[in-house]
């Protein structure tokens, strides 16, 4: 499951998002965030499995997600440097197997640089289709 998800992630590259009118880059920050939290600690297996289960929905959410909202602006440390980052949520209700999921992709934007994929999570409980 992990090797399949990593292979899928590497094929994504960048995807144009009409909601923010820019490309969203799928780089190493988002891949790292699938397995580790913001402090560098490995996530528990259930959390990793859930994120990997939702990962195939991410390209569709970025391409078709309509509502975009600024979730928060935080000061974070990246490679020893302190930087400001804006986090945006793009949500979409998607069919995932037999279930309909309302999943949210979180993209991060530094003042200099493109938007990049940071995380995915489900917003509500699943409903059987």
XYZ file of C-alpha atoms in Angstrom:
129
model
C 0.000 0.000 0.000
C 2.791 2.446 0.887
C 4.831 1.719 -2.242
C 1.721 2.121 -4.439
C 0.900 5.454 -2.798
C 4.473 6.716 -3.228
C 4.417 5.681 -6.912
C 1.099 7.501 -7.415
C 2.382 10.598 -5.614
C 5.509 10.790 -7.783
C 3.381 10.750 -10.974
C 1.260 13.755 -9.923
C 3.809 16.552 -10.459
C 1.661 19.685 -10.583
C -2.052 20.151 -11.260
C -3.876 23.331 -12.230
C -6.486 24.358 -9.649
C -9.253 26.627 -11.042
C -10.322 27.585 -7.506
C -7.020 29.384 -6.806
C -6.171 29.984 -10.498
C -2.663 28.542 -10.089
C -0.845 25.221 -10.212
C -0.576 23.110 -7.060
C 2.760 21.306 -6.862
C 2.915 17.824 -5.342
C 6.429 17.892 -3.887
C 8.377 16.309 -1.073
C 6.700 18.396 1.658
C 3.327 16.736 1.072
C 4.820 13.273 0.696
C 6.695 13.675 3.973
C 3.539 14.953 5.688
C 1.705 11.714 4.805
C 3.972 9.783 7.163
C 5.236 12.378 9.661
C 3.528 15.164 11.600
C 4.687 18.787 11.727
C 7.204 18.006 14.471
C 8.887 15.193 12.527
C 7.329 12.372 14.562
C 6.018 9.355 12.669
C 2.218 9.180 12.535
C 0.416 6.124 13.893
C -0.450 3.388 11.390
C -4.189 4.096 11.373
C -3.585 7.766 10.530
C -1.126 6.851 7.756
C -3.549 4.298 6.279
C -6.377 6.842 6.283
C -4.277 9.431 4.467
C -3.078 6.866 1.914
C -6.695 5.745 1.384
C -7.688 9.345 0.593
C -4.611 10.182 -1.528
C -6.087 8.996 -4.882
C -8.863 11.597 -4.400
C -6.405 14.508 -4.159
C -5.976 15.205 -7.922
C -9.748 15.270 -8.435
C -10.248 17.582 -5.458
C -7.560 19.988 -6.686
C -8.999 20.013 -10.249
C -12.686 20.307 -9.318
C -12.853 21.688 -5.769
C -14.780 24.938 -5.622
C -14.755 26.369 -2.123
C -11.403 27.802 -1.120
C -10.868 29.410 2.240
C -7.821 30.642 4.053
C -7.644 28.290 6.998
C -4.812 30.012 8.844
C -1.539 31.885 8.577
C 1.249 30.492 10.727
C 4.899 31.176 11.388
C 6.702 27.873 10.872
C 10.263 26.601 10.779
C 11.407 25.050 7.494
C 14.979 23.757 7.286
C 15.983 25.964 10.200
C 14.468 29.131 8.719
C 11.410 30.813 10.218
C 8.828 31.628 7.522
C 5.233 32.767 7.219
C 2.905 30.309 5.494
C -0.739 30.512 4.448
C -2.795 27.303 4.559
C -5.854 26.956 2.296
C -8.571 24.283 2.227
C -10.081 22.969 -1.007
C -13.006 20.600 -0.437
C -15.065 18.298 -2.629
C -17.499 15.441 -2.133
C -16.048 12.424 -3.978
C -16.987 8.823 -4.576
C -14.320 6.552 -3.112
C -15.201 2.922 -3.735
C -18.663 2.312 -2.263
C -18.612 5.441 -0.118
C -19.072 9.151 -0.675
C -16.385 11.138 1.149
C -16.209 14.857 1.737
C -12.454 15.239 1.609
C -10.386 18.373 2.044
C -6.986 19.025 0.473
C -4.827 21.478 2.375
C -2.393 23.487 0.259
C 0.358 25.657 1.651
C 1.713 28.898 0.189
C 4.865 30.719 1.211
C 5.197 34.403 0.222
C 7.733 33.377 -2.422
C 6.975 30.171 -4.296
C 4.052 28.194 -5.688
C 1.122 26.627 -3.891
C 1.953 23.086 -2.883
C -0.011 20.128 -1.626
C 0.396 19.684 2.096
C -2.247 17.281 3.384
C -5.562 15.530 2.854
C -8.239 14.619 5.369
C -11.885 13.688 5.447
C -14.160 16.376 6.791
C -17.259 14.320 7.594
C -18.176 10.709 8.143
C -18.546 8.482 5.127
C -21.946 7.747 3.653
C -22.740 4.560 1.791
C -23.704 5.249 -1.810
